[in-house]
Coordinates of C-alpha atoms in Angstrom, one line a residue:
M1 CA -82.0 38.6 80.8
Q2 CA -79.1 38.1 78.4
A3 CA -79.0 41.8 77.8
Q4 CA -79.5 42.6 81.1
L5 CA -76.4 41.2 81.6
A6 CA -74.9 42.2 79.2
R7 CA -75.4 45.5 80.6
R8 CA -74.6 45.1 83.4
S9 CA -71.2 43.6 82.6
L10 CA -70.1 46.6 80.0
L11 CA -70.6 49.5 83.8
A12 CA -68.6 46.6 85.5
A13 CA -65.7 47.0 83.3
L14 CA -66.7 50.6 83.0
F15 CA -66.4 51.3 86.9
T16 CA -63.2 48.6 86.6
A17 CA -59.3 50.9 85.5
A18 CA -58.6 48.8 82.0
P19 CA -55.3 47.3 82.8
D20 CA -53.6 50.0 79.5
T21 CA -55.5 53.0 82.1
S22 CA -54.3 54.9 85.0
A23 CA -57.4 54.0 87.4
A24 CA -58.4 58.0 87.1
L25 CA -60.6 59.8 85.3
P26 CA -59.5 62.1 82.8
P27 CA -60.6 65.2 83.8
P28 CA -62.9 67.5 82.9
D29 CA -62.7 71.2 82.3
A30 CA -63.3 73.7 84.8
V31 CA -66.2 75.0 83.4
T32 CA -67.8 71.2 84.0
H33 CA -65.5 70.5 87.0
L34 CA -67.5 74.3 88.2
L35 CA -71.5 73.5 86.7
N36 CA -70.8 69.9 88.5
R37 CA -70.2 71.3 91.8
T38 CA -71.8 74.3 91.8
S39 CA -75.4 72.6 90.6
F40 CA -77.6 70.3 90.6
G41 CA -76.5 68.8 87.0
I42 CA -75.2 71.1 84.1
D43 CA -77.2 72.2 81.9
G44 CA -77.6 73.9 78.0
Y45 CA -78.2 78.1 79.9
A46 CA -75.7 76.9 83.0
L47 CA -73.6 76.0 80.1
A48 CA -73.6 78.6 77.6
R49 CA -74.0 81.8 80.8
V50 CA -70.4 80.8 81.7
G51 CA -68.8 80.6 78.1
E52 CA -71.2 84.1 77.8
I53 CA -69.2 85.8 80.9
G54 CA -66.9 83.7 82.3
R55 CA -66.9 81.7 85.1
D56 CA -65.5 84.3 88.0
A57 CA -68.2 86.9 86.6
F58 CA -70.3 83.9 86.3
I59 CA -69.3 82.3 90.7
D60 CA -70.6 86.9 91.4
E61 CA -74.3 86.0 89.5
Q62 CA -74.8 82.8 91.8
L63 CA -73.5 83.9 95.2
H64 CA -75.8 86.8 93.9
P65 CA -79.4 85.2 93.1
A66 CA -81.9 87.8 92.9
G67 CA -80.5 89.5 89.6
V68 CA -80.2 85.9 88.2
D69 CA -83.7 85.8 85.9
D70 CA -86.7 82.6 87.7
S71 CA -89.0 83.4 86.4
A72 CA -90.1 80.4 84.3
L73 CA -89.1 78.5 87.4
E74 CA -91.7 80.4 89.1
R75 CA -94.0 80.8 87.1
L76 CA -93.7 76.7 87.7
L77 CA -94.2 76.6 91.1
G78 CA -97.6 79.0 91.7
S79 CA -100.1 76.3 91.6
F80 CA -98.1 75.5 94.8
Q81 CA -101.1 77.3 96.5
T82 CA -99.2 75.7 100.3
L83 CA -95.0 77.8 99.5
S84 CA -96.9 81.1 100.5
M85 CA -98.6 80.4 103.5
S86 CA -98.5 81.2 107.2
N87 CA -97.6 78.2 109.8
A88 CA -101.7 79.2 110.7
E89 CA -102.9 79.1 107.1
I90 CA -101.6 75.3 106.7
M91 CA -102.9 74.8 109.5
R92 CA -106.5 75.7 108.9
T93 CA -106.9 74.8 106.0
Y94 CA -105.0 71.5 106.0
A95 CA -104.1 69.6 109.7
A96 CA -108.0 69.2 110.4
G97 CA -108.7 67.1 106.8
D98 CA -109.0 63.7 105.8
Q99 CA -105.0 62.0 105.1
S100 CA -105.1 63.0 101.8
A101 CA -105.1 67.0 102.4
R102 CA -102.6 66.7 105.4
R103 CA -100.6 65.9 103.4
V104 CA -100.6 68.1 100.9
P105 CA -98.2 70.7 102.6
Q106 CA -95.4 68.3 102.8
R107 CA -96.5 66.7 99.7
Q108 CA -95.8 70.3 98.0
L109 CA -93.0 72.2 99.2
R110 CA -91.2 67.8 98.3
D111 CA -92.3 68.7 95.2
A112 CA -91.6 72.5 94.9
T113 CA -87.7 71.0 96.4
V114 CA -87.4 68.4 93.0
L115 CA -88.3 70.8 90.3
R116 CA -86.8 73.6 91.9
Q117 CA -83.2 71.2 92.2
C118 CA -84.0 70.0 87.7
Y119 CA -84.7 73.7 86.8
S120 CA -83.7 76.7 88.5
R121 CA -81.2 79.0 87.3
R122 CA -80.1 80.1 91.0
Q123 CA -78.8 76.6 91.2
L124 CA -75.8 77.6 93.4
L125 CA -78.9 78.6 96.3
E126 CA -80.5 75.8 95.3
V127 CA -77.4 74.3 96.4
M128 CA -77.4 75.8 99.6
V129 CA -80.8 75.6 100.6
E130 CA -80.1 71.9 100.2
F131 CA -77.1 72.3 102.1
W132 CA -77.8 74.6 105.3
S133 CA -81.7 72.8 105.4
N134 CA -79.5 69.0 106.1
H135 CA -77.1 71.1 108.5
F136 CA -80.9 72.0 110.1
N137 CA -82.2 69.1 109.1
I138 CA -85.7 69.1 110.2
T139 CA -88.0 65.6 109.0
H140 CA -90.6 66.9 107.4
S141 CA -92.6 63.9 108.1
E142 CA -93.1 63.8 111.7
G143 CA -95.7 65.6 114.1
R144 CA -96.3 69.7 113.2
S145 CA -92.8 69.8 111.6
R146 CA -94.6 68.0 108.1
Y147 CA -96.9 71.7 108.4
Y148 CA -93.8 74.8 109.4
K149 CA -91.1 72.8 107.4
T150 CA -92.9 75.1 104.3
G151 CA -92.3 78.3 106.4
D152 CA -89.0 77.5 107.8
D153 CA -88.2 76.9 104.3
R154 CA -88.8 80.0 103.4
D155 CA -88.1 82.4 105.7
V156 CA -84.7 80.6 107.2
I157 CA -82.8 78.8 104.9
R158 CA -83.8 79.9 102.1
R159 CA -83.8 84.0 103.2
F160 CA -81.1 83.4 105.0
A161 CA -79.1 80.7 102.2
L162 CA -75.9 82.9 101.2
G163 CA -76.3 85.5 103.7
R164 CA -74.3 85.7 107.6
F165 CA -74.7 82.7 109.3
G166 CA -75.1 84.0 113.1
E167 CA -78.0 85.6 110.9
L168 CA -79.4 81.9 109.8
L169 CA -79.2 80.6 113.5
Q170 CA -81.0 83.1 114.7
A171 CA -84.1 82.4 112.4
S172 CA -83.4 78.8 112.9
A173 CA -84.1 78.9 117.1
R174 CA -86.6 81.1 116.5
S175 CA -88.1 78.9 113.7
P176 CA -91.6 76.7 114.7
A177 CA -90.6 74.0 113.0
M178 CA -86.7 73.7 114.8
L179 CA -89.1 74.5 118.4
A180 CA -91.1 71.5 118.0
Y181 CA -88.9 69.1 116.0
L182 CA -86.4 69.6 118.9
D183 CA -88.4 70.2 121.6
N184 CA -87.6 73.2 123.0
A185 CA -90.9 75.2 122.8
S186 CA -91.1 72.8 125.3
N187 CA -88.1 73.9 127.5
V188 CA -89.6 75.0 130.5
V189 CA -87.7 76.3 133.4
D190 CA -89.3 73.4 135.6
G191 CA -88.5 71.1 133.3
P192 CA -85.9 71.7 130.9
N193 CA -85.6 70.0 127.3
E194 CA -81.7 69.5 127.3
N195 CA -82.5 68.3 122.9
Y196 CA -82.2 71.8 121.6
A197 CA -78.6 72.6 123.1
R198 CA -77.6 70.0 123.1
E199 CA -77.8 69.6 118.8
L200 CA -77.7 73.7 118.6
M201 CA -73.8 73.1 119.8
E202 CA -73.3 69.5 118.4
L203 CA -74.5 69.8 114.9
H204 CA -75.9 73.9 114.2
T205 CA -71.9 75.4 115.9
L206 CA -68.7 73.6 117.5
G207 CA -69.2 71.0 116.7
V208 CA -69.2 67.1 118.3
D209 CA -65.1 67.9 119.8
G210 CA -65.9 71.8 119.5
G211 CA -65.4 72.5 123.2
Y212 CA -68.1 72.3 125.0
T213 CA -69.8 70.1 128.1
E214 CA -72.6 68.6 129.9
G215 CA -73.1 71.4 131.7
D216 CA -72.8 73.9 129.0
V217 CA -75.5 71.6 127.5
K218 CA -77.4 72.1 130.6
E219 CA -76.9 75.6 131.2
V220 CA -77.7 76.0 127.7
A221 CA -80.6 74.1 127.9
R222 CA -81.1 76.6 130.4
C223 CA -81.5 80.0 128.0
F224 CA -83.9 79.1 126.2
T225 CA -86.9 78.5 128.0
G226 CA -89.3 80.3 127.2
W227 CA -88.7 80.0 123.8
G228 CA -92.1 79.1 122.5
I229 CA -94.7 78.6 119.7
R230 CA -97.5 80.7 120.4
N231 CA -100.8 80.5 117.1
H232 CA -98.2 78.7 115.7
E233 CA -95.5 81.2 115.1
Y234 CA -92.3 82.0 117.4
H235 CA -93.4 83.3 121.0
F236 CA -91.4 84.1 124.0
F237 CA -93.1 82.3 126.8
A238 CA -91.4 85.2 130.3
N239 CA -93.6 83.0 132.9
R240 CA -92.2 79.4 131.2
H241 CA -88.0 81.3 131.3
D242 CA -85.2 80.3 134.1
Y243 CA -83.5 84.0 134.7
G244 CA -80.8 83.4 137.2
A245 CA -77.5 83.9 136.6
K246 CA -75.7 80.4 133.9
T247 CA -72.4 79.7 132.5
V248 CA -71.9 78.7 128.9
L249 CA -68.5 77.7 127.4
G250 CA -66.9 80.1 130.8
Q251 CA -69.1 83.2 129.7
V252 CA -71.3 84.4 132.8
L253 CA -74.8 85.9 132.3
P254 CA -76.4 87.2 134.5
A255 CA -78.8 86.8 136.8
N256 CA -83.2 88.9 135.8
R257 CA -82.5 88.7 131.7
G258 CA -86.0 87.2 129.7
E259 CA -84.9 86.3 125.8
E260 CA -81.3 87.8 125.7
D261 CA -80.2 85.2 128.1
G262 CA -81.2 82.5 124.4
V263 CA -79.8 85.8 122.0
A264 CA -77.0 85.9 123.7
V265 CA -76.0 82.1 123.8
L266 CA -76.4 82.1 120.0
D267 CA -73.9 85.6 119.3
L268 CA -71.4 83.2 121.5
L269 CA -71.8 80.0 119.7
A270 CA -72.2 82.1 115.9
A271 CA -68.6 84.0 116.6
H272 CA -66.5 81.4 118.3
P273 CA -63.5 79.6 116.4
S274 CA -64.9 76.2 116.6
T275 CA -68.2 77.1 115.2
A276 CA -65.6 78.7 112.7
R277 CA -63.9 75.4 111.6
F278 CA -67.1 73.4 112.2
I279 CA -68.9 75.6 109.7
A280 CA -65.7 75.6 107.1
S281 CA -65.3 71.9 107.5
K282 CA -68.5 71.3 106.0
L283 CA -68.3 73.3 103.0
L284 CA -65.1 72.1 102.3
R285 CA -66.9 68.2 102.4
R286 CA -69.4 69.7 100.5
F287 CA -68.1 72.3 97.5
V288 CA -64.4 69.7 97.5
E289 CA -64.0 66.8 99.2
D290 CA -65.2 64.3 101.9
A291 CA -61.2 64.9 103.9
P292 CA -60.3 68.6 103.9
A293 CA -56.6 68.8 105.2
A294 CA -56.8 70.5 109.3
A295 CA -54.6 73.5 106.9
Q296 CA -58.2 73.7 103.8
V297 CA -59.6 73.8 107.5
D298 CA -58.4 76.3 109.5
A299 CA -58.0 78.6 105.6
I300 CA -61.6 78.6 105.4
A301 CA -62.4 79.4 108.8
A302 CA -60.5 82.2 108.2
V303 CA -62.4 83.9 106.8
F304 CA -65.6 83.1 108.1
R305 CA -64.4 84.9 111.2
Q306 CA -62.7 87.4 109.3
S307 CA -65.6 88.3 107.7
Q308 CA -67.7 87.4 110.8
G309 CA -69.8 84.1 109.4
D310 CA -70.3 85.9 105.9
I311 CA -71.7 82.5 104.2
R312 CA -70.5 84.2 101.1
A313 CA -68.0 85.3 101.2
T314 CA -67.1 82.2 102.6
L315 CA -67.7 80.2 100.2
E316 CA -65.9 82.4 97.4
A317 CA -63.4 82.0 98.9
V318 CA -63.7 78.2 98.6
L319 CA -65.1 78.7 94.5
K320 CA -62.5 80.3 93.5
S321 CA -60.0 78.5 95.4
E322 CA -57.0 75.6 94.3
L323 CA -58.0 73.4 96.4
F324 CA -61.3 73.8 94.7
L325 CA -60.0 73.7 90.8
A326 CA -58.1 70.6 91.6
A327 CA -60.6 68.7 93.3
A328 CA -62.4 67.5 90.1
D329 CA -64.3 63.5 90.9
R330 CA -63.7 63.2 94.6
K331 CA -67.1 63.7 95.0
L332 CA -70.2 60.8 94.9
R333 CA -73.2 62.8 93.5
R334 CA -75.6 61.5 96.0
P335 CA -78.9 60.9 94.9
A336 CA -80.7 64.0 94.9
E337 CA -77.4 65.2 92.9
Y338 CA -77.7 62.0 90.3
V339 CA -81.7 61.9 90.0
S340 CA -81.2 66.4 89.5
A341 CA -78.4 65.9 87.1
C342 CA -79.2 62.6 85.3
L343 CA -83.1 65.2 84.7
R344 CA -80.0 68.2 83.4
T345 CA -78.3 67.0 81.5
C346 CA -81.3 65.1 79.1
A347 CA -82.9 67.5 79.4
A348 CA -85.7 66.0 80.7
T349 CA -89.5 66.7 80.9
I350 CA -91.6 66.4 84.1
G351 CA -94.7 66.7 82.7
G352 CA -97.4 67.4 86.2
E353 CA -98.3 65.5 89.0
H354 CA -97.3 62.0 87.7
G355 CA -94.2 62.7 86.6
L356 CA -92.4 64.0 90.0
R357 CA -93.9 60.8 91.6
I358 CA -92.0 58.8 89.8
V359 CA -88.8 61.3 90.3
T360 CA -89.9 61.2 94.1
T361 CA -90.5 57.7 93.9
A362 CA -86.4 56.8 92.8
L363 CA -85.5 59.6 94.8
T364 CA -87.2 57.7 97.8
A365 CA -85.4 53.4 97.0
Q366 CA -82.2 55.6 96.3
G367 CA -83.0 56.4 100.2
Q368 CA -82.5 60.8 99.8
A369 CA -86.4 61.8 99.6
P370 CA -86.4 65.2 99.8
L371 CA -86.3 66.6 103.3
D372 CA -87.1 62.9 105.1
W373 CA -83.5 62.5 106.6
P374 CA -85.1 61.1 110.2
A375 CA -82.3 62.2 112.0
P376 CA -81.7 66.2 113.4
N377 CA -77.8 65.0 111.8
G378 CA -79.2 65.5 108.6
Y379 CA -77.7 63.4 105.2
P380 CA -74.2 62.4 104.6
D381 CA -72.1 63.4 102.6
V382 CA -69.5 61.3 102.3
Q383 CA -68.9 58.9 99.3
G384 CA -68.4 55.5 102.0
Y385 CA -72.4 55.9 102.8
W386 CA -73.8 56.4 99.4
L387 CA -71.1 53.5 97.3
N388 CA -72.1 50.3 97.7
T389 CA -73.5 48.2 94.6
A390 CA -77.5 47.7 95.7
A391 CA -76.8 51.8 95.2
L392 CA -75.3 51.2 91.6
L393 CA -78.2 49.5 90.8
L394 CA -80.3 51.6 92.0
R395 CA -78.8 54.0 90.1
W396 CA -77.9 52.7 87.2
N397 CA -82.3 51.0 86.5
F398 CA -83.2 54.4 86.8
A399 CA -81.1 55.8 83.5
L400 CA -82.1 52.8 82.0
A401 CA -85.9 53.8 83.4
L402 CA -85.8 57.7 81.8
F403 CA -84.3 56.3 78.7
Q404 CA -87.3 53.9 77.8
R405 CA -89.7 56.3 78.3
R406 CA -91.4 58.1 75.0
I407 CA -92.2 61.1 74.3
G408 CA -95.0 61.9 76.1
A409 CA -94.7 60.1 79.1
A410 CA -94.8 61.7 82.3
L411 CA -91.8 60.9 82.3
Y412 CA -89.4 61.7 78.9
V413 CA -86.2 62.0 77.0
D414 CA -86.1 63.4 73.6
A415 CA -83.0 60.5 72.6
A416 CA -82.5 62.7 68.3
T417 CA -82.5 66.1 69.9
L418 CA -79.9 64.5 71.9
R419 CA -78.1 62.4 69.6
G420 CA -78.3 64.9 66.8
A421 CA -77.5 63.8 63.5
A422 CA -74.9 61.1 64.3
N423 CA -76.0 58.1 62.7
T424 CA -72.8 54.9 63.8
P425 CA -72.0 53.5 66.4
A426 CA -69.0 55.3 67.5
G427 CA -70.3 58.4 66.4
L428 CA -73.7 57.8 68.7
V429 CA -70.4 57.7 72.1
D430 CA -69.1 61.0 71.2
S431 CA -72.2 62.9 70.2
L432 CA -73.7 61.6 73.2
A433 CA -70.6 62.2 75.8
D434 CA -70.4 65.5 74.7
C435 CA -73.6 66.4 75.3
L436 CA -73.9 64.1 78.6
L437 CA -71.7 64.1 80.2
H438 CA -69.4 66.8 78.7
R439 CA -66.1 65.1 79.5
P440 CA -63.9 63.4 77.6
L441 CA -63.9 59.2 77.5
T442 CA -60.4 57.3 77.6
A443 CA -60.4 55.5 74.4
Y444 CA -61.0 52.2 76.7
A445 CA -64.3 53.4 77.5
R446 CA -65.5 55.3 73.9
T447 CA -63.9 51.4 72.0
L448 CA -66.8 49.5 75.2
L449 CA -69.4 51.4 74.0
A450 CA -68.8 51.4 70.7
D451 CA -68.3 47.5 70.3
Y452 CA -71.3 47.8 72.9
A453 CA -73.4 49.5 70.3
A454 CA -72.2 47.7 67.1
A455 CA -73.3 44.3 68.1
G456 CA -70.9 42.7 66.8
G457 CA -70.6 45.0 64.0
D458 CA -68.3 47.4 62.8
P459 CA -68.9 50.4 65.3
A460 CA -68.3 53.5 62.3
A461 CA -71.2 51.3 60.0
V462 CA -74.5 53.6 59.8
L463 CA -77.3 51.9 61.4
P464 CA -80.4 51.4 60.1
P465 CA -84.0 53.2 61.4
A466 CA -85.2 50.4 63.7
R467 CA -82.1 50.2 65.2
L468 CA -80.8 53.9 65.9
D469 CA -83.3 54.7 68.1
S470 CA -82.5 52.6 70.3
T471 CA -79.1 52.3 70.8
T472 CA -79.2 56.3 71.6
R473 CA -81.3 55.4 74.4
E474 CA -79.4 52.4 74.6
L475 CA -76.3 53.8 75.7
G476 CA -77.3 56.8 77.0
A477 CA -78.7 55.1 79.9
L478 CA -75.0 53.4 80.1
L479 CA -72.9 56.2 79.9
L480 CA -75.6 58.0 83.1
A481 CA -75.4 54.5 84.6
S482 CA -71.2 55.1 83.8
P483 CA -68.3 56.7 86.7
Y484 CA -68.5 59.2 83.9
H485 CA -71.1 61.0 84.9
Q486 CA -71.8 59.3 88.9
Y487 CA -68.8 62.1 90.3
R488 CA -68.3 64.9 89.8

């Protein structure tokens, strides 16, 4: 108990500005900042690759992930048979089984998400997959979505994550997972359902203040009557469609058209100025800061519109902008980012299903289990939602537990490799800060950690072998729990 109180006291001090320092952390260098924002945490491969080809070339490479060798991850995912199955195959194989069988598709997609975020070399793609999964949120644990979400992840989100927004929007509208989740599969002429129409404009395109009315919601719902599911795939039911004339956002859609009513609405929304601003604001919120300035939003929205919704071009404009370069530490890592960053920077080993259970249990406890936000708006992406005492305590406990596990455990860190030749409290602080944080500590934080590790002794004195491993693990956990690792 006394050791636990001492850790908490130290962490509290690290989260508070020292009397002789500013409140700001020493800024990371440009490479560390780039990797913190474009990945789920820094690892040795990414650092070496940026050093080899340079920052801008690395951005370009990550924006074209097909050229990045990810065969090691693909082998790791080889046993997850549901990832390549059609909706019909998944339903036929698992939906009629016992409770354990019915959970297999959901568990495999959740575990694959964790493994991709931790091990993929196509990290920017994984960041954008998470971004669009959140944008077009489908709660994975509900109804048919637990079976259909696998295909949505593969054929909609991953396929178009760096493509054109209009194509992504069209694919999402036809996704059986989305059709079931937002009830458009039950939207028929004699019983219109407005759920999808409302979320399409509020959450997927225009934004809540994007200029649409309740009348537009009703008209858009009419446009999508007949869009449904047959044999677990998208199907347009002509006999369920409303063939009357419609008016959406002031544009008249003539009578006696079928599926093209919905197609026209999606094209109209994808090209709308409000959509450009809404997507630009969300990209800036993800990659730059929680509340981007209007001028920043306008600049990125202009790129989005000029490129006809080219996600890759828009994202490149964000990542190569001055505002991105100046935005270090303005974002708090959400749980998925924090846990993955811990595992990636430590080169932690996830041992099979048991190791994955430890990770997903931690994510659930911290409030961000993969694909499991219960509402259509997706997990929040602002610090105010995630930063509180209870949440920080869960993160601290995860970091401490991670470093306590020895080689051979289901989830473990090789502490000896991390510390290298360091053998004094001060040397351990420097070595671990360098390999775990990739950024400088303040003199105050370095002294605080070195004195804690010395336990009343000399921070420059060589530690006895009996204390070297335990001190390494203690310091490693404290660094990951510190604000230097909580922010990106």
